Short mmCIF file of C-alpha atoms and ligand atoms in Angstrom, two decimals:
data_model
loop_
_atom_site.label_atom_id
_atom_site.label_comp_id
_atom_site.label_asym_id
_atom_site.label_seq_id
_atom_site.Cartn_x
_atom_site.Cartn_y
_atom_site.Cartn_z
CA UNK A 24 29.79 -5.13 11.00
CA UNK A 25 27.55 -5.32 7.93
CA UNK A 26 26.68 -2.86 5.28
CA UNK A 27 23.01 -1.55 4.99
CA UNK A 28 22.73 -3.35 1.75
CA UNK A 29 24.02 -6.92 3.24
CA UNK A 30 21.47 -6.32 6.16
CA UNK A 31 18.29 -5.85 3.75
CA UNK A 32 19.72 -9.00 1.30
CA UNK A 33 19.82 -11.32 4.93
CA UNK A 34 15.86 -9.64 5.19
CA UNK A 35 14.98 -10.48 1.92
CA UNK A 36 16.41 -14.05 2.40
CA UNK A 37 14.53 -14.87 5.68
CA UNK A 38 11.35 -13.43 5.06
CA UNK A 39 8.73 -15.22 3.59
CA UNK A 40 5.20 -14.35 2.19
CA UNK A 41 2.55 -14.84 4.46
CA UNK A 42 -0.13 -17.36 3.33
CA UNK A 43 -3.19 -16.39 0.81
CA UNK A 44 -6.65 -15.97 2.88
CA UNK A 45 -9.73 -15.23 1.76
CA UNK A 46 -11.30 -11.99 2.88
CA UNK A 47 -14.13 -10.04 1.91
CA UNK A 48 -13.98 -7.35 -1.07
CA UNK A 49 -14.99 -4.73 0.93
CA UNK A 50 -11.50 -5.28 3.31
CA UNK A 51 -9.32 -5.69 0.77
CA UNK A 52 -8.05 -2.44 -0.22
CA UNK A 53 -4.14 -2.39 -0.07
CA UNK A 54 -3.97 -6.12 0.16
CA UNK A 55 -1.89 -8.30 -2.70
CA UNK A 56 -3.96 -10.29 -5.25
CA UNK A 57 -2.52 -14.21 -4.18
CA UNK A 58 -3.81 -15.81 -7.80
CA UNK A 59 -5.05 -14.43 -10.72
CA UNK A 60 -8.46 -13.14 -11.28
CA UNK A 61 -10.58 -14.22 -14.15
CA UNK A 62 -13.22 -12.49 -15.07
CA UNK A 63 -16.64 -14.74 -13.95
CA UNK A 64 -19.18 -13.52 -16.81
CA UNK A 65 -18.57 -10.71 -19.89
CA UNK A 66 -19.31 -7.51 -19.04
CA UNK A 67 -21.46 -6.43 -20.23
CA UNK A 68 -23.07 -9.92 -19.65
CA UNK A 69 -26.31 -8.56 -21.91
CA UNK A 70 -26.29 -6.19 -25.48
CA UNK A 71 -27.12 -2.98 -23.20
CA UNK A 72 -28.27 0.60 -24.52
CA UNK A 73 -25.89 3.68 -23.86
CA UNK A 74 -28.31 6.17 -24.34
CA UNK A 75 -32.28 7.05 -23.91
CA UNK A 76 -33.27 6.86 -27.26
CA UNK A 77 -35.09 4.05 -29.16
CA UNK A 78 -33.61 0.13 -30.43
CA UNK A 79 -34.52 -0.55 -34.09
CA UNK A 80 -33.21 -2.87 -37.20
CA UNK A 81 -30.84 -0.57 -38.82
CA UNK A 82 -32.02 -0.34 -42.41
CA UNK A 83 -33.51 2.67 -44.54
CA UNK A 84 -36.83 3.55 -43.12
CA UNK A 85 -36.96 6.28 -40.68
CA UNK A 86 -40.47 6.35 -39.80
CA UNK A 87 -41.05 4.08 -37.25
CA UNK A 88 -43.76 2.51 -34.86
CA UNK A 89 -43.08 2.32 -31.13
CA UNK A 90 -44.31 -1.22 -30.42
CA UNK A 91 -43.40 -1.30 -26.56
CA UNK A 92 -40.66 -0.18 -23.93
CA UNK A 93 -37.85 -1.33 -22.48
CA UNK A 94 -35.99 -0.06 -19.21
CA UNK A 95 -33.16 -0.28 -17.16
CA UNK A 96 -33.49 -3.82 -14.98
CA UNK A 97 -36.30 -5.07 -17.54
CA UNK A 98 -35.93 -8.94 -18.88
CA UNK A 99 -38.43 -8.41 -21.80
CA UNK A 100 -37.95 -9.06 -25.67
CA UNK A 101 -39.61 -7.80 -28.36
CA UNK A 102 -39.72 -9.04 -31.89
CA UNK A 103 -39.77 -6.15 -34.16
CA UNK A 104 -39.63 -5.25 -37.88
CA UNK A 105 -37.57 -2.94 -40.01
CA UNK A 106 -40.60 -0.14 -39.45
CA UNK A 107 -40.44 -0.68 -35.64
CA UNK A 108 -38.90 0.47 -32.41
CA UNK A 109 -38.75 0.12 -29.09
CA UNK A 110 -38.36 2.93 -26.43
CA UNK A 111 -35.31 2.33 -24.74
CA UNK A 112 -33.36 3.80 -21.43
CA UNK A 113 -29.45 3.72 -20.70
CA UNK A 114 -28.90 0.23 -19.52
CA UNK A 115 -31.74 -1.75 -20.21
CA UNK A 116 -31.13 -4.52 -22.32
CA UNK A 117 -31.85 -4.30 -26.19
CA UNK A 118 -34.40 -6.40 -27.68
CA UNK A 119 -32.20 -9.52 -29.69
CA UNK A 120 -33.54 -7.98 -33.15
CA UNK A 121 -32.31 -4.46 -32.75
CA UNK A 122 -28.96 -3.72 -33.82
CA UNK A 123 -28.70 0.08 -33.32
CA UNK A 124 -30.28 2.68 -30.88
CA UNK A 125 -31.02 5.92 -31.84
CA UNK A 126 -30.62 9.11 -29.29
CA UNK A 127 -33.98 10.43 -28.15
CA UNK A 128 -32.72 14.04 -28.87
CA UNK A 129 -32.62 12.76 -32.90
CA UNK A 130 -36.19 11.50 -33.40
CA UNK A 131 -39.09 13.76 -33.46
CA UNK A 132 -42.38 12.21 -31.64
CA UNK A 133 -45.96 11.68 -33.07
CA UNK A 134 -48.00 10.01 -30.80
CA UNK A 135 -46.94 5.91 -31.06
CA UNK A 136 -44.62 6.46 -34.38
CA UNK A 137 -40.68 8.40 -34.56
CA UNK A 138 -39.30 9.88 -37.47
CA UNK A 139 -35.54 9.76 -36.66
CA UNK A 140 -33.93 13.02 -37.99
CA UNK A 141 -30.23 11.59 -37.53
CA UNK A 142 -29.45 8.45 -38.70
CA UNK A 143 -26.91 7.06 -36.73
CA UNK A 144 -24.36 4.32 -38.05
CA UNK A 145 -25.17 0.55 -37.80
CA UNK A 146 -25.00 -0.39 -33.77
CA UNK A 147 -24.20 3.06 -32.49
CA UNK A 148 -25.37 2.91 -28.79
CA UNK A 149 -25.02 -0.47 -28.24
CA UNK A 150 -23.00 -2.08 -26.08
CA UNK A 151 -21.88 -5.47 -27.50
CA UNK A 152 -21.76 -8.27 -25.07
CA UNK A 153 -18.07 -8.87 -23.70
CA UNK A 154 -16.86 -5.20 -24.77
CA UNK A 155 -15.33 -4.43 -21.73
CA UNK A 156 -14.09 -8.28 -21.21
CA UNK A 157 -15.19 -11.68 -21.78
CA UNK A 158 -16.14 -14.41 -19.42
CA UNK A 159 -12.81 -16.43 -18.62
CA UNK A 160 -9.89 -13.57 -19.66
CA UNK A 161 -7.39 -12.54 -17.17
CA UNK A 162 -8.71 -9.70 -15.05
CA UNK A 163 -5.92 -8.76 -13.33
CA UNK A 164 -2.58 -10.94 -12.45
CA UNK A 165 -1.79 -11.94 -9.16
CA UNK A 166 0.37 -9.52 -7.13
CA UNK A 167 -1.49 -6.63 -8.21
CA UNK A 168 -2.18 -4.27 -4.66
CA UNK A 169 -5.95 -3.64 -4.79
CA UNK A 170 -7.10 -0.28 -4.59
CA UNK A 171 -10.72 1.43 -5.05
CA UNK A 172 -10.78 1.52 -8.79
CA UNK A 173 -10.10 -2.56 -8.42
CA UNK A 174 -12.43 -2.98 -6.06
CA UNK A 175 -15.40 -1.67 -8.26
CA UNK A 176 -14.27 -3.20 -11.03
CA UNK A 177 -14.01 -6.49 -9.53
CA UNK A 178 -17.76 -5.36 -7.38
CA UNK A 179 -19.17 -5.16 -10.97
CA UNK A 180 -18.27 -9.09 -11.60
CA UNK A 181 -20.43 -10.11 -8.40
CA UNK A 182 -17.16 -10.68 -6.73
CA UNK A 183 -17.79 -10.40 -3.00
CA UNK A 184 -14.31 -12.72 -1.85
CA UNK A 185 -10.64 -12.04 -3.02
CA UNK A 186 -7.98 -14.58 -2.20
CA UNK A 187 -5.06 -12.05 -1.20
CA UNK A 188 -1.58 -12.58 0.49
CA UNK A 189 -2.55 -12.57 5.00
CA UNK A 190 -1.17 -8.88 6.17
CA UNK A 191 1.50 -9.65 9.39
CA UNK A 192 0.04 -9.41 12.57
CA UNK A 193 2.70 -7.06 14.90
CA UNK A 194 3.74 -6.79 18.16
CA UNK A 195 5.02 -3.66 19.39
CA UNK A 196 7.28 -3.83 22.53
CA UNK A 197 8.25 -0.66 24.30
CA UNK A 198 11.23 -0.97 26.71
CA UNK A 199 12.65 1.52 29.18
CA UNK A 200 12.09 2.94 33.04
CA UNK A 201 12.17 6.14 32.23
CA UNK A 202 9.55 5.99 29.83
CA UNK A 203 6.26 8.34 31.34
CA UNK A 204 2.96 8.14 29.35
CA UNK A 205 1.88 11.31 28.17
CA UNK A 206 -0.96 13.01 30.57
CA UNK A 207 0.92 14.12 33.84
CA UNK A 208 3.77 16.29 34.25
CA UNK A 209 7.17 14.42 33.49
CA UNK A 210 8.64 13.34 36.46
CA UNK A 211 12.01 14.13 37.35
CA UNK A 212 14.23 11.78 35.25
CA UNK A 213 11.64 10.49 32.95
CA UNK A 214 10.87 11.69 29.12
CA UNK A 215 7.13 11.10 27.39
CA UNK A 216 6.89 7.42 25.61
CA UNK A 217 7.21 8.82 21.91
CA UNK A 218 8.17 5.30 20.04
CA UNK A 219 5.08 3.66 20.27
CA UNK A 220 2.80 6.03 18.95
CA UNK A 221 5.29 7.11 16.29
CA UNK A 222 5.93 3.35 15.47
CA UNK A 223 2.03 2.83 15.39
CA UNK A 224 0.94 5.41 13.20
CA UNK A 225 4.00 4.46 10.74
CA UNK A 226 2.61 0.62 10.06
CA UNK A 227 -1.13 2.05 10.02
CA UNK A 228 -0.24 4.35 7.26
CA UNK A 229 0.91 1.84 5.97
CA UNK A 230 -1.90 -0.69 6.15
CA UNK A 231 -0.68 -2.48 8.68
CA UNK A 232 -3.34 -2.39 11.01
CA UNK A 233 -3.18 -5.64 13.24
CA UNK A 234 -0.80 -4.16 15.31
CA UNK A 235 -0.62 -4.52 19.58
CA UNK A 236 1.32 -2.12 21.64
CA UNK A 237 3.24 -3.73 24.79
CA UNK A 238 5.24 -2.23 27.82
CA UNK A 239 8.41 -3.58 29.64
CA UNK A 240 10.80 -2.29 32.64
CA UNK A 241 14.10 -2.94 31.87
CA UNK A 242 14.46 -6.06 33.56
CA UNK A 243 15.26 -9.14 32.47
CA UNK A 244 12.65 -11.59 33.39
CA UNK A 245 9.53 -9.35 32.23
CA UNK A 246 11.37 -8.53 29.23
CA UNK A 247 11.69 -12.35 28.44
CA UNK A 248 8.08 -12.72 28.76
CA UNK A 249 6.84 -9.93 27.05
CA UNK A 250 8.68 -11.38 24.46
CA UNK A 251 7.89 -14.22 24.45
CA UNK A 252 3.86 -13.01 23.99
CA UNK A 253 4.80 -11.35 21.18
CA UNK A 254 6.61 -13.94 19.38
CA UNK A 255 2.49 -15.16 18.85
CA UNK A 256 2.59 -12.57 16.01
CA UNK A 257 4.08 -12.96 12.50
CA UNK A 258 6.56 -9.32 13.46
CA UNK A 259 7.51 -8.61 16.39
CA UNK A 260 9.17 -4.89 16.72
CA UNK A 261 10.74 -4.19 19.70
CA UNK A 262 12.28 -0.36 20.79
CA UNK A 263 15.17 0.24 23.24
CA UNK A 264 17.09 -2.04 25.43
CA UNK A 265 18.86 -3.49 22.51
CA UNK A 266 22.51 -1.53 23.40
CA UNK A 267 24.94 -2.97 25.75
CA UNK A 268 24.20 -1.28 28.99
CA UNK A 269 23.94 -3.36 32.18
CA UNK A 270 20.03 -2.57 31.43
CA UNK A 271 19.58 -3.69 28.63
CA UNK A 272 18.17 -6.48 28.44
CA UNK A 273 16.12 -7.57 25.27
CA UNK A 274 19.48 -9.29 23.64
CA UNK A 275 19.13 -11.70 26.70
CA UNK A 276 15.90 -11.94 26.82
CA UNK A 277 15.93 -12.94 22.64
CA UNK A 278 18.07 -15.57 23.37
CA UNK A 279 16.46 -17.15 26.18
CA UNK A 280 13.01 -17.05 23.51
CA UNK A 281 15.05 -18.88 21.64
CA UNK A 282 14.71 -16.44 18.40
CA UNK A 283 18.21 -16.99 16.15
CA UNK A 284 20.05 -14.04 15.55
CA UNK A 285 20.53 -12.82 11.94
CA UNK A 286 22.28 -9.70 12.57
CA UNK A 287 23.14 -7.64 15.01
CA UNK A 288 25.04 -3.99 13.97
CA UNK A 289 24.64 -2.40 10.66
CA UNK A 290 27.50 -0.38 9.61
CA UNK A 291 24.93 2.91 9.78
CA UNK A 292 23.91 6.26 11.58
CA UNK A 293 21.89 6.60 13.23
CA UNK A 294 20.70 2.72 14.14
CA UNK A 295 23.43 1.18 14.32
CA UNK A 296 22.66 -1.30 16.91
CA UNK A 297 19.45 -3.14 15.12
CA UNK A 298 19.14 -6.74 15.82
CA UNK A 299 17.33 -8.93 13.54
CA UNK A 300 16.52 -12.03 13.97
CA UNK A 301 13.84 -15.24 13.88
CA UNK A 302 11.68 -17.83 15.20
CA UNK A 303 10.06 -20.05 13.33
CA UNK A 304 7.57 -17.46 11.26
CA UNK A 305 8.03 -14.65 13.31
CA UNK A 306 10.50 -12.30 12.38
CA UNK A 307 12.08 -10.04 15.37
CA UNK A 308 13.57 -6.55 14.61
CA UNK A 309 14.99 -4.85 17.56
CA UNK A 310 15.15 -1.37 17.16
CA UNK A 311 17.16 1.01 18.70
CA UNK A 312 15.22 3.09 21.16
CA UNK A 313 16.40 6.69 19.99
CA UNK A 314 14.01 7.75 17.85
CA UNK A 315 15.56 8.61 14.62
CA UNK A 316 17.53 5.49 14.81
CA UNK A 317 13.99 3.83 15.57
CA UNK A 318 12.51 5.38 12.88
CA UNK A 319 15.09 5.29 10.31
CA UNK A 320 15.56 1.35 11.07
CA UNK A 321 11.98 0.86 10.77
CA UNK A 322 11.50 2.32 6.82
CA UNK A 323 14.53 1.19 5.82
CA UNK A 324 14.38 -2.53 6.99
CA UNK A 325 10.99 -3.49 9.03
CA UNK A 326 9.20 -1.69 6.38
CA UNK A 327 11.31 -4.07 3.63
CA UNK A 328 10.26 -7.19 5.50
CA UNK A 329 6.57 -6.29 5.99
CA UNK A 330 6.50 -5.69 2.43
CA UNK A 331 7.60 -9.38 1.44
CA UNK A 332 5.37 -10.69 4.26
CA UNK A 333 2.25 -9.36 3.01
CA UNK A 334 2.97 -9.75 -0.86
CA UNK A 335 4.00 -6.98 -2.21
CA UNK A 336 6.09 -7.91 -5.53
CA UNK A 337 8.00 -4.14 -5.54
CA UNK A 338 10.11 -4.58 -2.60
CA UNK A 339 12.46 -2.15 -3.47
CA UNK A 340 13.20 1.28 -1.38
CA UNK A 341 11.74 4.03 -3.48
CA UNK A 342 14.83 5.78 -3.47
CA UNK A 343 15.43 8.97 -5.55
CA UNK A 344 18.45 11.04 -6.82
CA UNK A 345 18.53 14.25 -5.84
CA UNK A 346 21.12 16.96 -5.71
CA UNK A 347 22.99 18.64 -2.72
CA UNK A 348 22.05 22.25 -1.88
CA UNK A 349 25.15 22.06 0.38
CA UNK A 350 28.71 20.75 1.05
CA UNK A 351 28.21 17.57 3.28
CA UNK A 352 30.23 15.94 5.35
CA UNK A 353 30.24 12.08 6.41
CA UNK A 354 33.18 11.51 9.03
CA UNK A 355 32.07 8.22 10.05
CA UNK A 356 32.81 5.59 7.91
CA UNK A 357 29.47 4.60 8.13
CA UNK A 358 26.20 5.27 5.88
CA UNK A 359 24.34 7.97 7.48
CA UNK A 360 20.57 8.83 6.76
CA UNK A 361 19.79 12.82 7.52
CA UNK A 362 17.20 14.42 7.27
CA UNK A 363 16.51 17.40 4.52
CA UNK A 364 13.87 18.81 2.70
CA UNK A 365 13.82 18.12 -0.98
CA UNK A 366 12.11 20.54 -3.07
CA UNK A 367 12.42 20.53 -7.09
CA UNK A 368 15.26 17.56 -6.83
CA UNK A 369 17.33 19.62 -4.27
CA UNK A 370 18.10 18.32 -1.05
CA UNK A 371 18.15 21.42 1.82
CA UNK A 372 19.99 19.43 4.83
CA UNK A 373 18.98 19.98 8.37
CA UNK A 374 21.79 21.16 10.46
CA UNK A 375 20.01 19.48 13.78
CA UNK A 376 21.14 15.85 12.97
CA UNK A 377 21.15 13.18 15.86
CA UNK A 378 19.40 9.91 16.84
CA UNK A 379 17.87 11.16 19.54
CA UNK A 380 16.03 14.23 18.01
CA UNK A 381 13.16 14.04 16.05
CA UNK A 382 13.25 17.09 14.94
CA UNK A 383 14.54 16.87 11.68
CA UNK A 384 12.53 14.09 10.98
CA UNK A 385 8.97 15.83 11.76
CA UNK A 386 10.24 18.92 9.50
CA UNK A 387 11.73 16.94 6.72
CA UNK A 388 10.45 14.93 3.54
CA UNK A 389 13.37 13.74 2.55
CA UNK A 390 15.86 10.81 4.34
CA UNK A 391 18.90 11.04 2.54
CA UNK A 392 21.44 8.40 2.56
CA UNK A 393 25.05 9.05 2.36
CA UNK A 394 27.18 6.00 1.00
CA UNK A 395 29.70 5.18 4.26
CA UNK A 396 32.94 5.83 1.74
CA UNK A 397 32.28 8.96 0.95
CA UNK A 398 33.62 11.65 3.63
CA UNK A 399 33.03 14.81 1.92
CA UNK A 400 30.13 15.72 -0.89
CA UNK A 401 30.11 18.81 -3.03
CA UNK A 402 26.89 20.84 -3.25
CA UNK A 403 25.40 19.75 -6.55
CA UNK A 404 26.30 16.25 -5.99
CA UNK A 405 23.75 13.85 -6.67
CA UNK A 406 22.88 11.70 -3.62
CA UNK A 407 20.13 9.44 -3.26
CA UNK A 408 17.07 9.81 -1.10
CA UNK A 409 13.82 8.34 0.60
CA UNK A 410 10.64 10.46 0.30
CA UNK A 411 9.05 10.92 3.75
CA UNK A 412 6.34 12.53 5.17
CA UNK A 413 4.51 12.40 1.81
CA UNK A 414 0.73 11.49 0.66
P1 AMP B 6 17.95 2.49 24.51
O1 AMP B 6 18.00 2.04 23.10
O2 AMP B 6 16.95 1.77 25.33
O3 AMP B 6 19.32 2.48 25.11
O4 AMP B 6 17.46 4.00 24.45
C1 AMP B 6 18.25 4.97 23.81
C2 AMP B 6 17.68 6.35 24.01
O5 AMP B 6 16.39 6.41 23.46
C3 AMP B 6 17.51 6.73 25.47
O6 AMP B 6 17.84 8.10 25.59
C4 AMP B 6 16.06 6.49 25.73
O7 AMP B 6 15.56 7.29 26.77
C5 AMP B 6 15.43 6.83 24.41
N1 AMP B 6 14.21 6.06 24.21
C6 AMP B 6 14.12 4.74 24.32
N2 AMP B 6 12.86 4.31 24.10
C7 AMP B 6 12.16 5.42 23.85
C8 AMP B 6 10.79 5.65 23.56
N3 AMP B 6 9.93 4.64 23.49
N4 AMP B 6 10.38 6.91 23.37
C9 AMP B 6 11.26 7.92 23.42
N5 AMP B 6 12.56 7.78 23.68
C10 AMP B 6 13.01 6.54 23.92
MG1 MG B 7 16.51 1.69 27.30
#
């Protein structure tokens, strides 16, 4: 059986970046830059006031005559001596001939003519064409994730398009008879559908939006073509039916699809039965349908894979150190994510730890992972950790 960090290095080998598309500015938050941006014009593209005040040749007279005005959105030009001005507004563009603008609150008014009380230095108030950045110089490098602060600054270039690596498309798959949709009281044998919604909300957060929820019996013919629909998408996730009871199926049903097997078993706890596997683009993670094991196999691999698909160049976990509040214990040879609360760098551990509760997981912000060697930690040990739950 493989390790966890054998698993993720046979992820990382067969997933691929999805292609670069074209997609409005206003869609792209979260998406990855697929080229470089250079910047179209200078901005600012025109010498622009930063103040209300008045433009005028810098020089020594301080009396001056207001020849005309210029505001925000106005085209005009003036040509003006060293005893003019010309009333000015924050943003409109300064007439070629002025060099310096002068705060209203530092002139004194008489009827057309100033008398500027402050002198201010040589091109105070002016912004110089290009000051922010010039026509043609890198903007930002490709692979950088575009967030709000991007998207205005790229808005303020005329930018409308970004070229940006395609997000996956998902398919959900949901597999089990004793799954009951939540709305009517369980019926005898059956527990409420928790997976999908759990699953869902985790790529959403995520910005993985394009996803499509499915629903199989365990048998093997539906499951083959549920599959086989979802194989359309560039992930397809599947939960339960991936253990090896008579009714489980989706192994089977895989292989029939023909989707190659990468792995199946990962030397961890919970989820130790995830399959991974491929067919041509689509990549096919079977989960294990208890739903810690679900969950836990979906940040710690899907999430890895969905991060190379859609660009991201920081594809590492964000794992943390933190230290043990209490003696743990690891009897199974195996690396084992639980579930804690970290607070100031110190991990609290939930005593409720199983794959089928989710418990721990819904109180917790912390998955900590336990190496498999190690049977027996000290409190104060450092271990390392995932934050969860977090915003
Ligand atoms: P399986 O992996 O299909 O053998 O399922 C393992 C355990 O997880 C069983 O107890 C299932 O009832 C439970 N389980 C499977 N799928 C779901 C689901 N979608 N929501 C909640 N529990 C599930
Ligand atoms: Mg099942």
């Amino acid at each position: 059986m493989i390790s966890v960090s054998e698993a993720l290095d046979l992820i990382k080998t067969h997933t691929d970046q999805l292609a670069g598309v074209k997609i409005p500015l206003r869609s792209s938050f979260g998406c990855f830059l697929a080229e470089e941006l250079v910047a179209p014009i200078s901005l600012p593209s025109f010498r622009q006031s930063a103040m209300d005040g008045y433009a005028f040749r810098f020089g020594e007279i301080s009396e001056l005559e207001v020849i005309g005005e210029c505001k925000a959105g106005d085209a005009v030009d003036f040509e003006i001596q060293t005893n003019q001005a010309v009333r000015i507004f924050t943003g409109a563009r300064v007439p070629d001939q002025a060099d310096t603008v002068v705060m209203q609150e530092h002139v004194e008014v008489n009827g057309k003519k100033i008398s500027i009380l402050q002198l201010p230095e040589k091109s105070t108030n002016v912004r110089e064409v290009g000051e922010q950045i010039h026509a043609g110089d890198q903007v930002l490098p490709a692979g950088t994730k575009i967030n709000e602060s991007i998207i205005g600054f790229l808005a303020s270039f005329g930018i409308i398009e970004v070229l940006v690596f395609n997000k996956p498309k998902i398919t959900l798959i949901v597999t089990g008879n004793e799954l009951q949709e939540a709305g009517s009281p369980l019926k005898p044998g059956c527990i409420y559908e928790s997976n999908a919604i759990m699953l869902e909300s985790a790529l959403k957060s995520r910005g993985f939006d394009s996803v499509r929820i499915l629903k199989v019996q365990d048998e093997l013919e539906a499951t083959k073509k549920v599959i086989a629909e979802g194989l359309e998408d560039d992930m397809l996730l599947i939960s339960g039916g991936i253990s090896v009871g008579d009714y489980d199926f989706v192994n089977a049903a895989l292989q029939a699809n023909g989707v190659q097997e990468i792995f199946y078993k990962v030397n961890q706890k919970p989820g130790k039965p995830l399959w991974f596997g491929k067919r041509e683009k689509t990549l096919v993670f079977a989960l294990p349908g208890n739903p810690a094991s679900s969950l836990t196999c979906f940040l710690i691999y899907a999430f890895s894979a969905l991060k190379i698909m859609s660009g991201n160049p920081d594809i590492a976990l964000n794992f943390q150190t933190g230290v043990l509040k209490h003696r743990t214990y690891n009897k199974f040879g195996k690396t084992l994510f639980i579930l804690g609360t970290e607070k100031n760098g110190e991990l609290e551990i939930y005593p409720k730890q199983a794959s089928s509760m989710l418990i721990s997981y819904a109180l917790g912000n912390a998955l900590v992972m336990i190496p498999e060697q190690r049977e027996e930690l000290e409190a104060g040990e450092s271990v390392q950790f995932l934050p969860i739950n977090r915003n």
